[in-house]
Every structure is written in C-alpha cells, then in structure tokens.
Amino acid sequence: MIREALAGKRIFITGTTGFLGTNLLERLLRTVPDCEVVLLVRKGKRSSVEQRLKREILNNDAYDRLKAELGKDEFAAMAARRILAVAGDVSRDGLGLDDAGRAALASCDVVIHSAAAVSFDSPLDSAVEINLMGPTRIAHTLQDLGVTPHLVAVSTCYVAGNRRGSAPEIHVVDSPFFVDVDWRAEVDGARRARSDAEAQSRTPEKLADFRAQARAELGAAGTPLLADKTEQLRGRWVSDRMVAAGRARSASVGWPDAYAFTKALGERALMEERGNIPVSVVRPSIIESAVAEPRPGWIRGFRMAEPVILSYAKGLLKEFPGVPEGIIDVIPVDLVASAIIAVAARGPLDEPDVVQVASGSANPLRYKRLVDGVSEWFGERPIYDSSGQPIMVPEWSFPGRGRVQAQLERAMTLLEKAEKGLQALPLRGEQAEWSARIEDRKAEAERALGYVELYGAYAECEAIYGVERLLELWDTLDDDDRRDFCFDPRVVDWDDYIREIHLPSVVEHARVRLAPGKRESETREDRLRRQVLDPQRQLAAFDLENTIIASNVVASYAWLATRRLPPVDRARFVAQALKAAPGWLAQDRKDRSDFLRFFYRRYDGAPVDQLDEDSLEMMSQLLLAKSFPAAVRRVREHRRLGHRTVLITGALDLVVKPLAPLFDDVVCASLAIDERTGRYKGELLEVPPTGESRAQALFDYAAAHDLDLSEAVAYADSTSDLPMLDVVGFPVAVNPETRLAALARKRGWLVEHWSKASGAPAPTFPIAPRARSAASSGGRR
C-alpha cells in the first residue's frame, strides 16, 4: 500500500541534514523507488546547496547499504535523477525560495517538514523562528503558490508539557492542561529580547568585561585576535542570555524547555494559519538509534541519552535525577521515519490529525531497567582510560535534580580556583598540561551540569503518550508494508536493543577504548605528527624562544652584557636584573612588542663589532647548551621533505645570526646602527615580528615564495604567537605555557614536549664567562 501510494509522487522535505531527515530520505530512496524528492537546503557560508547535498547529506554512512546494493556509480545516477536540492531557509518568510525553488515546491504532492532547532537549550529567538514560525511559513508559502499538498509536520510528544498521566493524540489547544499563550506575542517578545540583549552587550561596561575576559584567555595575543575573541565573547553572552530567556519562559508556562515550548506554539500557530492546506502532525518521543534501518544501531550525532551514558561510563557522572519506576519514552529513529512515510502515503484526513510515535503506553521502558542495562553492560565491558586502566562504573542512584546540581556546582567552583591558581604560575610544557587537564575536568563538570539541567526534566517526566492512532494505522498495513515500514513500538525488545544495538553503537561513535593496554591503532599524536610531516606540506615556520632553545631575549642580553664586565660589576648587574625581572615579565605578558622596544634600548651605545664577536661565543656556550635536539631534528626533517623553513622571531639579528644556516630564511628584529661611531642606537628599524606582525610576516613570506598557508606548519610556545599559529593549516604548540596548553588541547592541535640535552650546564643566571680582553674592552651598559 505505502509503496504504491507514493509511486510517482513528488515529496518536498525539510531537515534532511539532521538525524531524522537523513533516515527519512534514505528510506524513501531505497524503499519507494518511483518517488522524487525536493530538498530544502540552507546555503552554507562557503558552499552551495549542491555542494551541501553531495558533501553533507549524501556523504553519510546511512547510504552505505543503498550504495552497496546499487553500486556507487548507479547510486550517483539515481540521486541525480530523483533528488532536486533548492536553496531556502524555514526561518525566512517565503522560505527564502527563488523562482525555481517556488516552482519546485508548487509541483510537489506531499510536504514533510522535519527541520527544527532540536537542541534543548536553543536561544529563545532561534527556537521561535524555526520551531514556532517554520510550519506556518510553509503553510503561508503554499497558500501564496495556490497549491494544497498534504503537509506532514513533525513535532514532539513533549508539547504536552510537564505533566503526569495520559497524554493522548489530540491538538495542544484541546488539552485541559494547555496554558492559553498568545503565540504572536511570544514571537514579538522573543525578537525584542534579542534586540535588548544585543543592545546591553554593547554597553561600555560589558565591552570592557568581554575584553578583560579575552585578555585573560589569550594573554598578549595581539589586537586583532583579542578583538576577535572579544566579539566572540559578546556574541556568546547574547546567546546565553537568549538560552536563559528560553528556559525561564518555557518553565513559567509548564514546558521543560524552549524546544518543547516553541513546538507546542508552532502546532497552535499552524492550526490557526493553515487555511485550506491539509495537515497531519507526527509527534515522536525521544528519538534514538535505529533498531533495524538502514542497519541496527545507525545514529547520526549524539542524541539525548548518549552524553549521559558516556559520562556515567567514564566515571564523570555518578548519579542523575529521575524516577526509578518512571518511563523513559524512547523510540528508534527508523520507526519514526516509517510512521511519517505511512502518514504521507495514507494521505490527509478531513480534519488535521495527530499521530504520536512513542513507546511508553504500548511497550514501556522503565528508567531503572535502562540504568541497570547500562550499568551491567559497562560493568562487563569497561571503558579504559588513557593509562590503560579500566574505569569501574559507580552504583547509580536516583536523587533529585537539586542535589546533583549542587554537587556539580561545588566541583566546578573548586576546579575554577585551581585553574586560576595554576594560570598565575609560570608553568611551561608538561607542567602546563596540569592546567589543561584541570580545564578538561572543568569542561566535563560543565557538561554534566548541563545534562542535568537540560535532560533532568525528561528523566523525571511521568507523562504516558497515547499511540492509539499509530496502532490503528499499523492495523491497516499488509505484511509487505509491515516488513518494509515497521513503526510498531511493541516490536522492540528493550533488553536486546540496549545491550546488542544501542550501546555498541554509542561506544563505536564515541571512539572510546574497550580494551586494556596501549592502543594498537595510531594514536592521535602520531596521526597529527604524520600530517605535520606529510610531503605535501610546503612551509614550516618556527618561533625561537622555548621552541628551538630554552632561552629568551633577557638571557641573551644578560650573557652579552656580562661578557666583558669585571666581577664587582657582574654582581651589581645580576642584582639589578633580578629586581627588574618581575616588571619585565609583566610588561612582556601585557604587550610583547612594547616590551621588546623598551628592553632593546639597553643596547644603545653597544659596539657592533664587539657584539658580533661575542654572539659567536654565545652560540656555542649558551644557545647550543640550551637548544632542544628534537627541535633541530624537526627543522632538518622538514628540509629533507622539501618543505621551506623559516625562523620568525622577535630576537635580534645579532643573536640569531649563528642559527641562520639551520633554516632557509630568518625573519627577526634589527637595531639601527650609528655608522659614525659603529655602535647600536637601541632603536628598532621595524616593528618586531611578534603577535599580529609575526602573522603578517608569515603572510608576506608565503606570498613572496608562492606558498599556501593552508599547507604550512607553525611551531610556537606562547599565546602571543597565536596570530601565527591561527593562520596555518597545521599549528604545533611546543613546550606551551599554561594558556596555550589549554587552547591547544581544546582545539586539537599537536603538542610537542622538547627538552635540552642531558648533561648541559644549568646556571641559575645566564652569566657569560669573562672574556680575556675584558680589562681593556671599555665595557658597556
């Protein structure tokens, strides 16, 4: 019946980049071979709808089965023949369709609207524009076109709100518990809330706060990156305000979150605005991995339960709110897709109808049964940590949300204090990883708290969603339809589904370790290192300090300054330097370029010939002793692979000149010379290559040598180097200081820990051995 009813039909679908939409489209292409589909696809920032169709929609493992049955070439030909992608957006009036898109929509017999802002913590205005206004915009567009296809709108069972007991398949306004909310006023209110938040975010006080946060995270990364981070923080603050507004408004009128709230009002608005458009509403409960189609366990991204399950399996979440005897209303995605297709094939009824696709009333899964199944499974197959040790799952308890939230908030407070304390210390390399690990734990605690806040209400929900109309539709199907389009929730064996289908799929997609010992497969670090040393790379740029050598401009100056000083003056120099060091460090952290300009004034009057001679000695006695052999090997490896190498540093040319043969080119700072006296002036000839000027130097170098920065590698140690690290395709943090260690970990960059050769002298202060001719050298400041 279903296949025949949809044969030759043209079906317009929204939301095919999502989880449910992907399963729905695959099923139509595979089981209804005579239908055609028109997909509404939003243009990407840098991609057309055709590119998104090829790279995002059809390049999904959901289609592996169909590609195997047809062959890749025939699959591509079938897709070209049966799929038309049109540019549009359900958050825009008229769906943002051009004339070709409007014509395509007008030619369709069925419209399936599955696009939604499905996140439970969507900003209120985004949820309103997509979930509330989306279905109505489709109806209005169809009315403008003068066509009346069957509109199948996908909603959610949770439009019933926070309630106990029966939740039948009726329209939201017919429920005795529905709070009479004016959906038009909610649209206006959400838009005003966005405008108010945007305005408040631009006040001088808030902008100063965002800039301070940016500096705290990035340090002396330079004005452009700090400005970009400040704007990111401002946008995030506005988004957070809108998320909070959604939670508060939905809770005030009896819904668990903005998603359910705006879906409920979206149904109401559609019923009022549909005109003569025939409408059916399909309401799934919590959609999870497939029970059978296109294969058991198929899932796209993580849904509601997976983050909680994995947090428990990793020992991060020891308890979660919920009612042990309560029902977790879960439904496999393929059953939902089948129900939508069956409703579309059945056609519209005389009046708009509601069909719920849920399991709670027909085949309930009790919360305790789910928890026991998960606990037993991970007890038998524990996840292993990075040290190869099994993580034993804790005994699950069922507390209230308040208790769990309080515990997680206390943990976050302690972690924040520890993080601030470590960031204040001058840690570097593997020691700085302590701070990065604490940030990871803090992020995990934040996620766990988010899960409790977002999903706790669903775990505690005691509504029972009726499926009488769903089962009535099931009863009309013949055996072939029941085999190919199964949507009967009673067929799911929950114990088998949890243990044999869902959990294996979850751990596979999470890429967690289920075996002891070291990974036999390539580690993340090995994979990143292999990418960095791929022959296709074109350029490798290196910082100097704490990347190639464990030294800095202060150490170099101290060595050169003390080279020809008598003992008494050396002691005085050391005392003065130690006294000034905290101020130098503070200035360096504030602005690297300003610090270098200030510090290099100390070279004013220094004889050029004498420093040239001394710098050669410093190369052998200081720089080589403090060099990282692994760094030198890495530079040589890049050159062996044919990559161009460049050293970009704020150090002076007189210091780095002996290192020049190691690289193809060197970009560094240079001091002006008084040609009359043969002495340095203590003034830089150009802006020192630090911060954003270092990135510009890299841009200029790449352009001069016709190199692609997306194929370039950059090595550096500090957040002041972020501009250079951000512009290349393969950034590497070397012996990173605390802030960069945390950022590199968060962004998935390669981190290298290189050390000096053992046995090298390690003086407390970099004082040069006294030159033999010091008594007659004349000295200098």
GROMACS .gro file of N, CA and C in nm, residues 105-153:
model
  147
  105LEU      N    1   0.853   2.367  -0.531
  105LEU     CA    2   0.759   2.342  -0.422
  105LEU      C    3   0.617   2.328  -0.475
  106ALA      N    4   0.581   2.411  -0.569
  106ALA     CA    5   0.445   2.407  -0.625
  106ALA      C    6   0.416   2.276  -0.696
  107SER      N    7   0.519   2.207  -0.740
  107SER     CA    8   0.499   2.082  -0.815
  107SER      C    9   0.485   1.960  -0.724
  108CYS      N   10   0.497   1.979  -0.593
  108CYS     CA   11   0.502   1.864  -0.502
  108CYS      C   12   0.364   1.822  -0.453
  109ASP      N   13   0.350   1.692  -0.428
  109ASP     CA   14   0.224   1.634  -0.381
  109ASP      C   15   0.219   1.626  -0.228
  110VAL      N   16   0.335   1.612  -0.168
  110VAL     CA   17   0.346   1.599  -0.023
  110VAL      C   18   0.459   1.689   0.026
  111VAL      N   19   0.438   1.752   0.141
  111VAL     CA   20   0.544   1.829   0.206
  111VAL      C   21   0.567   1.768   0.344
  112ILE      N   22   0.691   1.725   0.370
  112ILE     CA   23   0.726   1.671   0.502
  112ILE      C   24   0.821   1.772   0.567
  113HIS      N   25   0.774   1.832   0.675
  113HIS     CA   26   0.853   1.934   0.742
  113HIS      C   27   0.915   1.875   0.868
  114SER      N   28   1.044   1.841   0.858
  114SER     CA   29   1.114   1.783   0.974
  114SER      C   30   1.225   1.874   1.026
  115ALA      N   31   1.247   1.988   0.962
  115ALA     CA   32   1.350   2.080   1.010
  115ALA      C   33   1.310   2.138   1.145
  116ALA      N   34   1.407   2.149   1.234
  116ALA     CA   35   1.378   2.203   1.367
  116ALA      C   36   1.508   2.243   1.434
  117ALA      N   37   1.495   2.336   1.530
  117ALA     CA   38   1.605   2.364   1.622
  117ALA      C   39   1.588   2.265   1.736
  118VAL      N   40   1.655   2.149   1.725
  118VAL     CA   41   1.629   2.035   1.814
  118VAL      C   42   1.703   2.043   1.946
  119SER      N   43   1.799   2.136   1.957
  119SER     CA   44   1.872   2.147   2.083
  119SER      C   45   1.777   2.189   2.193
  120PHE      N   46   1.790   2.124   2.310
  120PHE     CA   47   1.704   2.159   2.422
  120PHE      C   48   1.741   2.294   2.483
  121ASP      N   49   1.859   2.347   2.449
  121ASP     CA   50   1.898   2.477   2.501
  121ASP      C   51   1.921   2.577   2.389
  122SER      N   52   1.836   2.574   2.288
  122SER     CA   53   1.844   2.672   2.180
  122SER      C   54   1.812   2.811   2.235
  123PRO      N   55   1.874   2.916   2.180
  123PRO     CA   56   1.832   3.051   2.215
  123PRO      C   57   1.685   3.069   2.183
  124LEU      N   58   1.613   3.140   2.266
  124LEU     CA   59   1.468   3.153   2.252
  124LEU      C   60   1.428   3.201   2.114
  125ASP      N   61   1.493   3.306   2.064
  125ASP     CA   62   1.451   3.362   1.935
  125ASP      C   63   1.476   3.265   1.821
  126SER      N   64   1.586   3.187   1.826
  126SER     CA   65   1.612   3.088   1.722
  126SER      C   66   1.505   2.980   1.722
  127ALA      N   67   1.469   2.932   1.842
  127ALA     CA   68   1.365   2.830   1.852
  127ALA      C   69   1.232   2.885   1.802
  128VAL      N   70   1.203   3.010   1.832
  128VAL     CA   71   1.077   3.072   1.787
  128VAL      C   72   1.074   3.081   1.635
  129GLU      N   73   1.182   3.128   1.576
  129GLU     CA   74   1.182   3.147   1.430
  129GLU      C   75   1.173   3.015   1.354
  130ILE      N   76   1.236   2.909   1.407
  130ILE     CA   77   1.237   2.781   1.335
  130ILE      C   78   1.121   2.692   1.377
  131ASN      N   79   1.107   2.668   1.508
  131ASN     CA   80   1.008   2.571   1.555
  131ASN      C   81   0.866   2.627   1.556
  132LEU      N   82   0.854   2.752   1.597
  132LEU     CA   83   0.720   2.812   1.605
  132LEU      C   84   0.675   2.863   1.468
  133MET      N   85   0.757   2.944   1.404
  133MET     CA   86   0.717   3.007   1.279
  133MET      C   87   0.739   2.920   1.156
  134GLY      N   88   0.830   2.821   1.164
  134GLY     CA   89   0.862   2.740   1.047
  134GLY      C   90   0.742   2.675   0.982
  135PRO      N   91   0.660   2.597   1.056
  135PRO     CA   92   0.543   2.533   0.993
  135PRO      C   93   0.447   2.634   0.933
  136THR      N   94   0.425   2.746   1.000
  136THR     CA   95   0.333   2.848   0.950
  136THR      C   96   0.387   2.911   0.822
  137ARG      N   97   0.518   2.933   0.817
  137ARG     CA   98   0.576   2.989   0.695
  137ARG      C   99   0.556   2.896   0.577
  138ILE      N  100   0.567   2.765   0.601
  138ILE     CA  101   0.543   2.669   0.492
  138ILE      C  102   0.399   2.679   0.445
  139ALA      N  103   0.305   2.682   0.539
  139ALA     CA  104   0.163   2.694   0.502
  139ALA      C  105   0.136   2.822   0.425
  140HIS      N  106   0.191   2.934   0.472
  140HIS     CA  107   0.171   3.062   0.401
  140HIS      C  108   0.230   3.057   0.261
  141THR      N  109   0.347   2.996   0.245
  141THR     CA  110   0.410   2.988   0.112
  141THR      C  111   0.325   2.904   0.018
  142LEU      N  112   0.272   2.793   0.068
  142LEU     CA  113   0.184   2.709  -0.014
  142LEU      C  114   0.059   2.786  -0.055
  143GLN      N  115   0.002   2.864   0.038
  143GLN     CA  116  -0.115   2.945   0.007
  143GLN      C  117  -0.083   3.048  -0.101
  144ASP      N  118   0.035   3.111  -0.090
  144ASP     CA  119   0.074   3.210  -0.190
  144ASP      C  120   0.089   3.147  -0.328
  145LEU      N  121   0.134   3.020  -0.330
  145LEU     CA  122   0.151   2.949  -0.457
  145LEU      C  123   0.019   2.895  -0.511
  146GLY      N  124  -0.084   2.893  -0.427
  146GLY     CA  125  -0.214   2.842  -0.470
  146GLY      C  126  -0.219   2.692  -0.483
  147VAL      N  127  -0.140   2.619  -0.403
  147VAL     CA  128  -0.139   2.473  -0.409
  147VAL      C  129  -0.174   2.418  -0.272
  148THR      N  130  -0.223   2.294  -0.270
  148THR     CA  131  -0.267   2.233  -0.144
  148THR      C  132  -0.214   2.092  -0.126
  149PRO      N  133  -0.082   2.073  -0.123
  149PRO     CA  134  -0.028   1.940  -0.095
  149PRO      C  135  -0.054   1.901   0.050
  150HIS      N  136  -0.042   1.773   0.079
  150HIS     CA  137  -0.057   1.724   0.215
  150HIS      C  138   0.068   1.764   0.295
  151LEU      N  139   0.050   1.844   0.399
  151LEU     CA  140   0.161   1.888   0.483
  151LEU      C  141   0.171   1.798   0.606
  152VAL      N  142   0.282   1.725   0.616
  152VAL     CA  143   0.308   1.640   0.733
  152VAL      C  144   0.413   1.712   0.817
  153ALA      N  145   0.370   1.764   0.931
  153ALA     CA  146   0.459   1.843   1.017
  153ALA      C  147   0.507   1.757   1.132
   0.00000   0.00000   0.00000
